């Protein structure tokens, strides 16, 4: 017999907006005593915002929260903590140079006649950790312990004797499997003591290993709440993506485009065991000259991180990048540029366009960086390049001296692509090249990408829009949980295969 569910935390119709974004729209959520409850959704779905509203970091615009039947509206994290809601964020916010005991009590140590009673603190820290079955020397510096143990210390610090709810936002991102197991042991113990635990994780396997129930968010809206045992993985993935499974199953697999003639079958760029601990598990990739290789996966699955490793923005800690059969050293974007790589990032506003510069200056930026700033391009050459690409890509501008900030999104995107083309890359990485632009510009950019491949460029295409990938690519790599899980080619390049790969792990 199952015990009746007893709600500890109830959220009713919570809304929260930021300028230009509705992060939460009338979301309901219920956490029961003695359960581990996963909050799932792609990046940007609203998980962290919901947690931050619950814990007094953000103030909600509308809605109500109840803890143990009483209405609460914490306005600071401290107040939420005092009410019995303890939170541990992804980043361990502790101080490595202090001892474990000091970290557990920092900022709130008891005083006895103005003095800090160290023996009391040590004993309290020991007891707090013992509750988690962790037995370590609390007089050692925190920094001398593994990240996993540091996280246990963070949990011990967060948990008061009065805590009824524990919230963990992506606590496992930087843990190895045995460390995850240690965390799970602690979570199960606290659950069995009756605590309600909210667990946010990117990792599907972890969610299925530990959670009793799952609430799915999408674009700031509640999709639904489900018992884990009754929610097949395919269904979960479909719900996170806002797709109908039934529609997918009847969908005919689309014939993939013919392998283009003229494209050589020589791998131009290869990654062998390329990885970075805590970011991307080691993976192999090979991209041929004249080929568009697609990278598919949910938002947050590690696609952009792969691009950043290849382009030297993030530093790999294992594996090799091989160009034309020769291992190359790429430690920075500048090294990558010298190898003939180009990377058109997703976040145009922060890492792409320089709003105050003209279209001409924006187009010449990457080539100038490749030449080195001591060898400036002549003004004449700059004018020629700008005119050439404005025509070639059909960029709508009055003239090349117009500030890029005044252009439409689609035209800005074309300028950024022009910038990387002007650097004459052999290998072009495009991260969401058509996001946020209108349909017409999308079609033009898709055509442009195709024509670049036809000319022999190797292209890595990242897109959340699977139909775009399916249309443009003959081969797809599927990512999940920061791992390459499958490679699809030919007839396998269709939505249903991508979904299966994501749900089942390849
Ligand atoms: N402080 C903030 N200012 C502006 N926008 C924000 C802020 N925090 C979150 N957002 C936006 O709200 C949406 C939901 O984000 P978030 O709750 O972090 O999603 P998740 O944790 O599910 O990845 C996103 O569009 C995000 O960009
Ligand atoms: Mg988040």
Short mmCIF file of C-alpha atoms and ligand atoms in Angstrom, two decimals:
data_model
loop_
_atom_site.label_atom_id
_atom_site.label_comp_id
_atom_site.label_asym_id
_atom_site.label_seq_id
_atom_site.Cartn_x
_atom_site.Cartn_y
_atom_site.Cartn_z
CA UNK A 1 0.00 0.00 0.00
CA UNK A 2 1.25 3.42 -0.88
CA UNK A 3 1.04 6.20 1.63
CA UNK A 4 -1.21 9.06 0.57
CA UNK A 5 0.70 11.96 -0.91
CA UNK A 6 1.12 14.80 1.48
CA UNK A 7 2.05 18.14 -0.07
CA UNK A 8 4.77 20.14 1.63
CA UNK A 9 5.23 22.86 -0.99
CA UNK A 10 2.48 24.05 -3.31
CA UNK A 11 2.87 26.64 -6.02
CA UNK A 12 -0.20 28.13 -7.69
CA UNK A 13 -0.18 30.10 -10.94
CA UNK A 14 3.20 31.73 -10.51
CA UNK A 15 4.27 34.20 -13.16
CA UNK A 16 7.54 36.01 -13.56
CA UNK A 17 8.75 38.21 -16.40
CA UNK A 18 12.03 39.80 -17.23
CA UNK A 19 12.33 42.56 -19.80
CA UNK A 20 11.27 40.90 -23.04
CA UNK A 21 10.90 37.38 -21.57
CA UNK A 22 8.01 35.68 -19.85
CA UNK A 23 10.14 33.26 -17.80
CA UNK A 24 7.14 31.72 -15.98
CA UNK A 25 3.48 31.87 -17.05
CA UNK A 26 0.98 30.80 -14.39
CA UNK A 27 2.96 27.71 -13.39
CA UNK A 28 1.58 25.22 -10.84
CA UNK A 29 3.87 22.87 -8.97
CA UNK A 30 3.48 20.51 -6.06
CA UNK A 31 6.19 18.87 -3.99
CA UNK A 32 5.25 16.11 -1.55
CA UNK A 33 6.88 15.02 1.66
CA UNK A 34 9.27 12.16 1.21
CA UNK A 35 9.71 12.47 -2.53
CA UNK A 36 12.47 13.40 -4.92
CA UNK A 37 10.93 15.51 -7.62
CA UNK A 38 12.67 16.45 -10.83
CA UNK A 39 12.10 19.71 -12.65
CA UNK A 40 12.77 19.06 -16.33
CA UNK A 41 12.88 21.24 -19.41
CA UNK A 42 15.29 22.46 -22.02
CA UNK A 43 17.61 25.34 -21.28
CA UNK A 44 15.60 28.48 -20.71
CA UNK A 45 12.40 26.59 -19.83
CA UNK A 46 12.17 28.42 -16.48
CA UNK A 47 13.49 25.87 -13.98
CA UNK A 48 15.99 28.14 -12.26
CA UNK A 49 13.55 31.02 -12.25
CA UNK A 50 10.94 28.90 -10.48
CA UNK A 51 13.51 27.90 -7.89
CA UNK A 52 14.68 31.46 -7.43
CA UNK A 53 11.13 32.64 -6.86
CA UNK A 54 10.61 29.89 -4.29
CA UNK A 55 13.79 30.83 -2.50
CA UNK A 56 13.33 34.58 -2.39
CA UNK A 57 16.04 35.42 -4.92
CA UNK A 58 13.43 36.84 -7.34
CA UNK A 59 10.04 38.30 -6.52
CA UNK A 60 7.13 36.78 -8.41
CA UNK A 61 4.78 38.98 -10.45
CA UNK A 62 1.72 36.89 -9.62
CA UNK A 63 0.67 33.65 -7.96
CA UNK A 64 0.91 32.07 -4.55
CA UNK A 65 3.21 29.67 -2.65
CA UNK A 66 2.28 27.54 0.32
CA UNK A 67 4.68 25.75 2.63
CA UNK A 68 3.02 23.17 4.82
CA UNK A 69 -0.33 24.82 4.10
CA UNK A 70 0.78 28.32 5.07
CA UNK A 71 1.13 31.04 2.49
CA UNK A 72 4.73 32.22 2.13
CA UNK A 73 6.36 35.00 0.12
CA UNK A 74 10.05 35.06 0.98
CA UNK A 75 11.81 38.20 -0.18
CA UNK A 76 15.34 37.03 0.59
CA UNK A 77 17.13 33.67 0.47
CA UNK A 78 17.70 34.02 4.20
CA UNK A 79 13.98 34.28 4.80
CA UNK A 80 13.32 31.19 2.65
CA UNK A 81 15.99 29.33 4.60
CA UNK A 82 14.45 30.36 7.90
CA UNK A 83 11.08 29.12 6.67
CA UNK A 84 12.62 25.70 6.01
CA UNK A 85 13.51 25.82 2.30
CA UNK A 86 17.18 25.00 1.82
CA UNK A 87 18.90 25.48 -1.52
CA UNK A 88 22.18 24.40 -3.03
CA UNK A 89 23.08 25.96 -6.35
CA UNK A 90 25.27 24.51 -9.04
CA UNK A 91 28.24 26.64 -8.13
CA UNK A 92 29.49 25.80 -4.67
CA UNK A 93 29.50 29.23 -3.03
CA UNK A 94 31.84 28.30 -0.23
CA UNK A 95 35.31 29.49 0.65
CA UNK A 96 38.05 26.93 -0.07
CA UNK A 97 40.61 28.52 2.23
CA UNK A 98 38.41 28.22 5.31
CA UNK A 99 37.93 25.00 7.23
CA UNK A 100 34.89 22.80 6.70
CA UNK A 101 33.47 23.86 10.07
CA UNK A 102 33.99 27.55 9.34
CA UNK A 103 32.23 27.13 6.00
CA UNK A 104 29.23 25.54 7.62
CA UNK A 105 28.91 28.41 10.06
CA UNK A 106 30.32 31.37 8.17
CA UNK A 107 28.06 34.40 8.46
CA UNK A 108 25.85 32.91 11.13
CA UNK A 109 28.07 31.55 13.88
CA UNK A 110 26.80 31.65 17.40
CA UNK A 111 28.65 33.92 19.80
CA UNK A 112 29.15 33.51 23.48
CA UNK A 113 29.85 36.78 25.26
CA UNK A 114 31.10 38.23 21.98
CA UNK A 115 33.45 35.32 21.35
CA UNK A 116 33.13 32.55 18.83
CA UNK A 117 32.80 29.22 20.62
CA UNK A 118 34.94 27.11 18.31
CA UNK A 119 34.32 23.86 20.08
CA UNK A 120 30.56 24.31 19.65
CA UNK A 121 31.01 25.11 15.98
CA UNK A 122 33.18 22.07 15.36
CA UNK A 123 30.71 19.82 17.10
CA UNK A 124 27.79 21.34 15.20
CA UNK A 125 29.58 20.89 11.86
CA UNK A 126 30.39 17.29 12.68
CA UNK A 127 26.76 16.62 13.58
CA UNK A 128 25.46 18.35 10.42
CA UNK A 129 27.69 16.16 8.26
CA UNK A 130 26.96 13.02 10.26
CA UNK A 131 23.30 13.50 9.38
CA UNK A 132 24.41 12.97 5.77
CA UNK A 133 26.58 10.00 6.79
CA UNK A 134 29.68 12.01 5.95
CA UNK A 135 32.54 11.70 8.38
CA UNK A 136 35.47 13.98 7.62
CA UNK A 137 37.85 16.13 9.64
CA UNK A 138 35.95 19.42 9.91
CA UNK A 139 39.12 21.31 10.88
CA UNK A 140 40.67 20.68 7.43
CA UNK A 141 40.51 23.32 4.75
CA UNK A 142 37.46 22.88 2.53
CA UNK A 143 39.62 23.18 -0.59
CA UNK A 144 41.49 20.00 0.28
CA UNK A 145 38.35 17.92 -0.39
CA UNK A 146 36.85 16.80 -3.70
CA UNK A 147 34.12 18.86 -5.34
CA UNK A 148 31.63 16.17 -4.33
CA UNK A 149 32.54 16.48 -0.67
CA UNK A 150 32.49 20.25 -0.94
CA UNK A 151 28.95 19.88 -2.22
CA UNK A 152 28.06 17.74 0.78
CA UNK A 153 29.39 20.53 2.96
CA UNK A 154 27.19 22.97 1.04
CA UNK A 155 24.19 20.72 1.67
CA UNK A 156 25.08 20.38 5.34
CA UNK A 157 25.30 24.14 5.55
CA UNK A 158 21.97 24.59 3.76
CA UNK A 159 20.12 22.06 5.89
CA UNK A 160 18.84 23.32 9.16
CA UNK A 161 17.27 21.01 11.67
CA UNK A 162 14.02 22.72 10.66
CA UNK A 163 14.46 22.21 6.90
CA UNK A 164 11.52 20.58 5.18
CA UNK A 165 12.47 21.21 1.58
CA UNK A 166 15.82 20.81 -0.12
CA UNK A 167 16.36 22.25 -3.59
CA UNK A 168 19.30 21.14 -5.70
CA UNK A 169 19.82 23.03 -8.97
CA UNK A 170 22.12 21.05 -11.26
CA UNK A 171 24.28 19.71 -8.43
CA UNK A 172 25.83 16.90 -10.47
CA UNK A 173 27.23 18.78 -13.45
CA UNK A 174 30.82 18.45 -12.34
CA UNK A 175 30.69 15.14 -10.46
CA UNK A 176 32.00 11.79 -11.63
CA UNK A 177 29.78 8.69 -11.38
CA UNK A 178 30.96 7.57 -7.93
CA UNK A 179 30.50 11.10 -6.61
CA UNK A 180 26.99 11.22 -8.05
CA UNK A 181 26.27 7.96 -6.22
CA UNK A 182 27.43 9.56 -2.95
CA UNK A 183 25.08 12.49 -3.52
CA UNK A 184 22.21 10.15 -4.37
CA UNK A 185 22.78 8.20 -1.15
CA UNK A 186 22.43 11.40 0.82
CA UNK A 187 19.34 12.42 -1.15
CA UNK A 188 17.64 9.07 -0.53
CA UNK A 189 18.43 9.25 3.17
CA UNK A 190 16.89 12.71 3.48
CA UNK A 191 13.88 11.64 1.43
CA UNK A 192 13.32 8.66 3.67
CA UNK A 193 13.35 11.03 6.63
CA UNK A 194 10.38 12.78 5.01
CA UNK A 195 12.04 15.72 3.34
CA UNK A 196 10.76 16.95 -0.03
CA UNK A 197 13.61 17.29 -2.52
CA UNK A 198 13.60 19.18 -5.81
CA UNK A 199 16.30 17.95 -8.15
CA UNK A 200 17.20 19.79 -11.35
CA UNK A 201 19.53 17.95 -13.69
CA UNK A 202 20.46 17.87 -17.34
CA UNK A 203 21.01 14.16 -17.12
CA UNK A 204 18.11 11.93 -18.11
CA UNK A 205 19.69 8.81 -16.63
CA UNK A 206 20.09 10.48 -13.26
CA UNK A 207 16.51 11.66 -13.23
CA UNK A 208 15.27 8.15 -13.93
CA UNK A 209 17.64 6.70 -11.33
CA UNK A 210 16.54 8.85 -8.43
CA UNK A 211 13.29 10.75 -8.97
CA UNK A 212 9.82 9.68 -7.91
CA UNK A 213 8.01 12.34 -9.91
CA UNK A 214 8.80 14.70 -12.76
CA UNK A 215 7.37 18.12 -13.56
CA UNK A 216 8.05 19.31 -17.10
CA UNK A 217 8.31 22.97 -18.08
CA UNK A 218 8.52 24.35 -21.57
CA UNK A 219 8.93 28.03 -22.50
CA UNK A 220 7.91 29.10 -19.01
CA UNK A 221 4.76 27.01 -19.02
CA UNK A 222 3.78 23.89 -17.17
CA UNK A 223 3.53 20.87 -19.46
CA UNK A 224 2.53 18.48 -16.68
CA UNK A 225 3.55 16.45 -13.64
CA UNK A 226 4.09 12.70 -13.91
CA UNK A 227 5.13 9.65 -11.93
CA UNK A 228 8.56 8.69 -13.22
CA UNK A 229 7.59 5.03 -13.50
CA UNK A 230 4.68 5.94 -15.76
CA UNK A 231 6.54 8.30 -18.08
CA UNK A 232 8.56 6.54 -20.80
CA UNK A 233 11.68 8.41 -21.79
CA UNK A 234 10.44 9.07 -25.30
CA UNK A 235 7.39 10.76 -23.84
CA UNK A 236 9.51 12.88 -21.53
CA UNK A 237 11.75 14.03 -24.37
CA UNK A 238 8.71 14.77 -26.53
CA UNK A 239 7.12 16.79 -23.73
CA UNK A 240 10.29 18.77 -23.15
CA UNK A 241 10.39 19.62 -26.84
CA UNK A 242 6.68 20.28 -27.25
CA UNK A 243 6.28 17.51 -29.80
CA UNK A 244 3.47 15.00 -30.16
CA UNK A 245 4.72 11.44 -30.14
CA UNK A 246 1.80 10.17 -32.19
CA UNK A 247 2.57 12.68 -34.91
CA UNK A 248 6.17 11.58 -34.94
CA UNK A 249 5.46 7.90 -35.26
CA UNK A 250 3.28 8.27 -38.31
CA UNK A 251 5.74 10.64 -39.89
CA UNK A 252 7.47 9.08 -42.89
CA UNK A 253 11.21 9.18 -42.69
CA UNK A 254 12.20 11.85 -45.13
CA UNK A 255 14.57 10.93 -47.89
CA UNK A 256 17.83 12.60 -47.10
CA UNK A 257 19.40 14.84 -49.70
CA UNK A 258 21.63 13.10 -52.21
CA UNK A 259 25.26 13.19 -51.34
CA UNK A 260 26.41 16.17 -53.31
CA UNK A 261 28.53 15.48 -56.30
CA UNK A 262 31.91 17.10 -56.34
CA UNK A 263 32.34 16.80 -52.59
CA UNK A 264 35.43 14.81 -51.82
CA UNK A 265 35.20 12.09 -49.20
CA UNK A 266 38.34 13.11 -47.40
CA UNK A 267 37.92 13.98 -43.72
CA UNK A 268 39.18 17.51 -43.43
CA UNK A 269 38.67 18.06 -39.73
CA UNK A 270 38.68 15.32 -37.15
CA UNK A 271 38.27 15.34 -33.41
CA UNK A 272 39.66 12.28 -31.66
CA UNK A 273 38.62 11.80 -28.05
CA UNK A 274 38.12 15.53 -27.73
CA UNK A 275 36.70 16.43 -24.33
CA UNK A 276 36.74 18.57 -21.26
CA UNK A 277 35.94 17.33 -17.78
CA UNK A 278 32.69 18.71 -16.43
CA UNK A 279 31.75 20.03 -19.87
CA UNK A 280 31.95 17.44 -22.66
CA UNK A 281 32.72 13.74 -22.53
CA UNK A 282 35.41 12.67 -24.99
CA UNK A 283 34.00 12.33 -28.49
CA UNK A 284 35.06 11.61 -32.06
CA UNK A 285 33.91 13.67 -35.00
CA UNK A 286 34.92 13.84 -38.60
CA UNK A 287 33.81 16.41 -41.09
CA UNK A 288 34.64 16.16 -44.75
CA UNK A 289 35.39 18.90 -47.20
CA UNK A 290 32.13 19.80 -48.90
CA UNK A 291 30.03 18.27 -46.16
CA UNK A 292 27.52 19.77 -43.74
CA UNK A 293 27.61 17.75 -40.53
CA UNK A 294 24.68 18.45 -38.22
CA UNK A 295 24.78 18.53 -34.44
CA UNK A 296 21.40 17.72 -32.87
CA UNK A 297 20.24 17.50 -29.27
CA UNK A 298 18.11 19.26 -26.71
CA UNK A 299 19.07 22.76 -25.65
CA UNK A 300 21.78 22.32 -23.06
CA UNK A 301 22.96 18.94 -24.37
CA UNK A 302 26.45 20.27 -25.06
CA UNK A 303 26.29 21.28 -28.72
CA UNK A 304 27.68 24.77 -28.26
CA UNK A 305 30.34 23.41 -25.92
CA UNK A 306 31.61 21.14 -28.71
CA UNK A 307 31.88 24.15 -30.99
CA UNK A 308 33.76 26.10 -28.35
CA UNK A 309 36.23 23.25 -27.84
CA UNK A 310 36.87 22.98 -31.57
CA UNK A 311 37.42 26.70 -31.87
CA UNK A 312 39.71 27.03 -28.85
CA UNK A 313 37.32 29.20 -26.83
CA UNK A 314 37.12 26.50 -24.18
CA UNK A 315 40.31 24.57 -23.41
CA UNK A 316 40.14 20.85 -24.05
CA UNK A 317 41.74 18.64 -21.44
CA UNK A 318 41.79 15.53 -23.58
CA UNK A 319 41.94 14.43 -27.18
CA UNK A 320 43.17 15.92 -30.39
CA UNK A 321 42.03 18.03 -33.28
CA UNK A 322 43.37 16.80 -36.61
CA UNK A 323 43.30 18.84 -39.80
CA UNK A 324 44.22 17.16 -43.07
CA UNK A 325 45.67 14.23 -41.14
CA UNK A 326 47.95 16.42 -39.04
CA UNK A 327 47.28 17.00 -35.32
CA UNK A 328 47.12 20.73 -34.69
CA UNK A 329 47.49 22.77 -31.51
CA UNK A 330 44.46 24.95 -30.89
CA UNK A 331 44.70 26.84 -27.62
CA UNK A 332 42.79 29.95 -28.60
CA UNK A 333 40.40 31.27 -31.26
CA UNK A 334 43.42 32.87 -32.89
CA UNK A 335 45.06 29.45 -33.31
CA UNK A 336 41.79 28.17 -34.76
CA UNK A 337 41.64 31.07 -37.21
CA UNK A 338 45.16 30.21 -38.37
CA UNK A 339 44.06 26.66 -39.07
CA UNK A 340 41.38 28.06 -41.30
CA UNK A 341 38.52 27.59 -38.81
CA UNK A 342 35.69 30.05 -38.35
CA UNK A 343 32.97 30.09 -35.72
CA UNK A 344 29.75 32.01 -36.05
CA UNK A 345 28.35 32.01 -32.50
CA UNK A 346 24.75 31.77 -31.45
CA UNK A 347 24.75 34.76 -29.17
CA UNK A 348 25.14 37.50 -31.73
CA UNK A 349 24.49 40.30 -29.26
CA UNK A 350 27.22 39.42 -26.80
CA UNK A 351 29.84 37.68 -28.90
CA UNK A 352 28.96 38.56 -32.46
CA UNK A 353 28.13 42.03 -33.55
CA UNK A 354 29.87 45.19 -32.48
CA UNK A 355 26.89 47.52 -32.67
CA UNK A 356 28.78 50.78 -32.94
CA UNK A 357 30.92 49.64 -35.83
CA UNK A 358 29.89 49.94 -39.44
CA UNK A 359 28.91 46.99 -41.58
CA UNK A 360 32.31 47.32 -43.33
CA UNK A 361 34.24 47.21 -40.06
CA UNK A 362 32.20 44.27 -38.80
CA UNK A 363 32.85 42.31 -41.99
CA UNK A 364 36.61 42.90 -41.86
CA UNK A 365 37.05 42.03 -38.18
CA UNK A 366 37.95 38.33 -38.39
CA UNK A 367 40.26 38.69 -41.36
CA UNK A 368 42.01 41.55 -39.60
CA UNK A 369 42.41 39.42 -36.48
CA UNK A 370 43.86 36.61 -38.58
CA UNK A 371 46.41 38.94 -40.21
CA UNK A 372 47.30 40.47 -36.87
CA UNK A 373 46.59 44.04 -35.86
CA UNK A 374 50.04 45.21 -36.87
CA UNK A 375 49.16 44.58 -40.51
CA UNK A 376 46.02 46.63 -41.03
CA UNK A 377 43.93 46.02 -44.12
CA UNK A 378 43.98 49.00 -46.45
CA UNK A 379 40.80 51.02 -46.61
CA UNK A 380 40.52 50.13 -50.28
CA UNK A 381 40.64 46.40 -49.53
CA UNK A 382 38.08 46.85 -46.75
CA UNK A 383 35.70 48.63 -49.12
CA UNK A 384 36.11 45.89 -51.73
CA UNK A 385 35.42 43.13 -49.21
CA UNK A 386 32.38 44.88 -47.77
CA UNK A 387 30.91 45.57 -51.21
CA UNK A 388 31.56 42.02 -52.34
CA UNK A 389 29.80 40.37 -49.39
CA UNK A 390 26.92 42.81 -49.28
CA UNK A 391 26.20 41.80 -52.86
CA UNK A 392 27.00 38.11 -52.50
CA UNK A 393 24.81 37.61 -49.42
CA UNK A 394 22.20 40.11 -50.45
CA UNK A 395 22.57 42.13 -47.25
CA UNK A 396 20.03 44.95 -47.12
CA UNK A 397 21.92 48.12 -46.18
CA UNK A 398 21.96 51.71 -47.41
CA UNK A 399 25.75 51.47 -47.69
CA UNK A 400 28.68 49.76 -46.02
CA UNK A 401 29.15 52.63 -43.56
CA UNK A 402 25.79 52.05 -41.89
CA UNK A 403 26.11 51.00 -38.24
CA UNK A 404 25.30 47.31 -37.89
CA UNK A 405 23.10 47.97 -34.85
CA UNK A 406 20.52 49.58 -37.12
CA UNK A 407 20.06 46.46 -39.30
CA UNK A 408 17.34 43.81 -38.95
CA UNK A 409 18.24 40.54 -37.23
CA UNK A 410 18.52 38.58 -40.46
CA UNK A 411 20.79 41.15 -42.03
CA UNK A 412 22.96 41.34 -38.91
CA UNK A 413 23.31 37.60 -39.08
CA UNK A 414 24.41 37.76 -42.68
CA UNK A 415 27.03 40.36 -41.77
CA UNK A 416 28.39 38.01 -39.12
CA UNK A 417 28.51 35.15 -41.58
CA UNK A 418 30.21 37.49 -44.07
CA UNK A 419 32.79 38.30 -41.43
CA UNK A 420 33.78 34.67 -41.15
CA UNK A 421 33.66 34.06 -44.88
CA UNK A 422 35.97 37.02 -45.45
CA UNK A 423 38.53 35.18 -43.33
CA UNK A 424 38.34 32.42 -45.99
CA UNK A 425 37.87 29.43 -43.71
CA UNK A 426 38.19 25.80 -44.71
CA UNK A 427 35.99 24.80 -41.81
CA UNK A 428 33.01 26.83 -40.69
CA UNK A 429 31.08 26.24 -37.46
CA UNK A 430 27.60 27.75 -37.45
CA UNK A 431 25.76 27.82 -34.13
CA UNK A 432 22.05 28.48 -34.68
CA UNK A 433 22.62 30.60 -37.79
CA UNK A 434 18.91 31.11 -38.38
CA UNK A 435 17.68 31.72 -34.85
CA UNK A 436 15.51 34.77 -34.40
CA UNK A 437 15.38 35.83 -38.03
CA UNK A 438 12.45 35.94 -40.40
CA UNK A 439 11.47 33.13 -42.72
CA UNK A 440 12.78 34.72 -45.88
CA UNK A 441 16.21 35.40 -44.41
CA UNK A 442 16.24 31.86 -43.04
CA UNK A 443 15.75 30.38 -46.47
CA UNK A 444 18.51 32.57 -47.87
CA UNK A 445 20.95 31.59 -45.16
CA UNK A 446 20.12 27.92 -45.67
CA UNK A 447 20.85 28.30 -49.39
CA UNK A 448 24.06 30.14 -48.64
CA UNK A 449 25.27 27.36 -46.32
CA UNK A 450 24.57 24.80 -49.04
CA UNK A 451 26.50 26.76 -51.64
CA UNK A 452 29.50 27.09 -49.32
CA UNK A 453 29.57 23.33 -48.87
CA UNK A 454 29.28 22.90 -52.62
CA UNK A 455 32.44 24.96 -52.97
CA UNK A 456 34.27 22.51 -50.73
CA UNK A 457 34.01 24.08 -47.30
CA UNK A 458 33.54 21.72 -44.34
CA UNK A 459 30.63 22.88 -42.20
CA UNK A 460 29.42 21.99 -38.73
CA UNK A 461 25.82 23.09 -38.33
CA UNK A 462 24.15 23.41 -34.93
CA UNK A 463 20.43 23.98 -34.87
CA UNK A 464 17.53 23.39 -32.50
CA UNK A 465 15.27 23.17 -35.52
CA UNK A 466 15.56 19.58 -36.56
CA UNK A 467 13.83 20.04 -39.88
CA UNK A 468 16.62 22.45 -40.83
CA UNK A 469 19.24 19.88 -39.96
CA UNK A 470 17.36 17.15 -41.76
CA UNK A 471 17.07 19.30 -44.87
CA UNK A 472 20.71 20.37 -44.95
CA UNK A 473 22.68 17.42 -43.62
CA UNK A 474 23.49 13.94 -44.85
CA UNK A 475 25.00 13.07 -41.51
CA UNK A 476 23.98 14.01 -37.98
CA UNK A 477 25.66 13.63 -34.62
CA UNK A 478 23.21 13.46 -31.72
CA UNK A 479 24.24 14.83 -28.34
CA UNK A 480 22.67 14.13 -24.98
CA UNK A 481 23.83 14.95 -21.47
CA UNK A 482 27.05 16.42 -22.84
CA UNK A 483 27.94 13.26 -24.66
CA UNK A 484 27.86 12.14 -28.27
CA UNK A 485 25.34 9.32 -28.23
CA UNK A 486 24.75 8.52 -31.86
CA UNK A 487 25.63 9.20 -35.44
CA UNK A 488 22.85 9.06 -38.02
CA UNK A 489 23.31 8.99 -41.76
CA UNK A 490 21.36 8.66 -44.97
CA UNK A 491 17.85 7.35 -44.38
CA UNK A 492 18.35 7.53 -40.61
CA UNK A 493 18.43 11.30 -40.74
CA UNK A 494 14.87 11.96 -39.56
CA UNK A 495 13.05 13.28 -36.49
CA UNK A 496 11.94 9.94 -35.20
CA UNK A 497 15.50 8.56 -35.16
CA UNK A 498 16.77 11.68 -33.39
CA UNK A 499 14.07 11.33 -30.73
CA UNK A 500 14.82 7.66 -30.20
CA UNK A 501 18.51 8.39 -29.85
CA UNK A 502 17.86 11.09 -27.25
CA UNK A 503 15.37 9.02 -25.28
CA UNK A 504 17.33 5.80 -25.27
CA UNK A 505 20.85 7.15 -25.26
CA UNK A 506 21.81 5.76 -28.66
N1 LIG B 1 17.89 37.61 -14.34
C1 LIG B 1 17.34 37.46 -15.55
N2 LIG B 1 17.19 38.51 -16.38
C2 LIG B 1 16.62 38.37 -17.60
N3 LIG B 1 16.19 37.20 -18.09
C3 LIG B 1 16.33 36.10 -17.32
C4 LIG B 1 16.90 36.17 -16.02
N4 LIG B 1 16.90 34.92 -15.49
C5 LIG B 1 16.34 34.13 -16.42
N5 LIG B 1 16.00 34.83 -17.52
C6 LIG B 1 15.33 34.31 -18.72
O1 LIG B 1 14.22 33.56 -18.30
C7 LIG B 1 14.08 32.37 -19.07
C8 LIG B 1 14.12 31.15 -18.17
O2 LIG B 1 15.44 30.99 -17.67
P1 LIG B 1 15.84 29.94 -16.56
O3 LIG B 1 14.84 29.96 -15.49
O4 LIG B 1 17.25 30.20 -16.19
O5 LIG B 1 15.74 28.57 -17.38
P2 LIG B 1 16.34 27.12 -17.04
O6 LIG B 1 16.87 27.12 -15.65
O7 LIG B 1 15.17 26.20 -17.24
O8 LIG B 1 17.40 26.87 -18.05
C9 LIG B 1 15.19 32.41 -20.11
O9 LIG B 1 14.68 32.98 -21.29
C10 LIG B 1 16.20 33.32 -19.47
O10 LIG B 1 16.98 33.96 -20.47
MG1 LIG B 2 18.85 26.70 -14.88
#
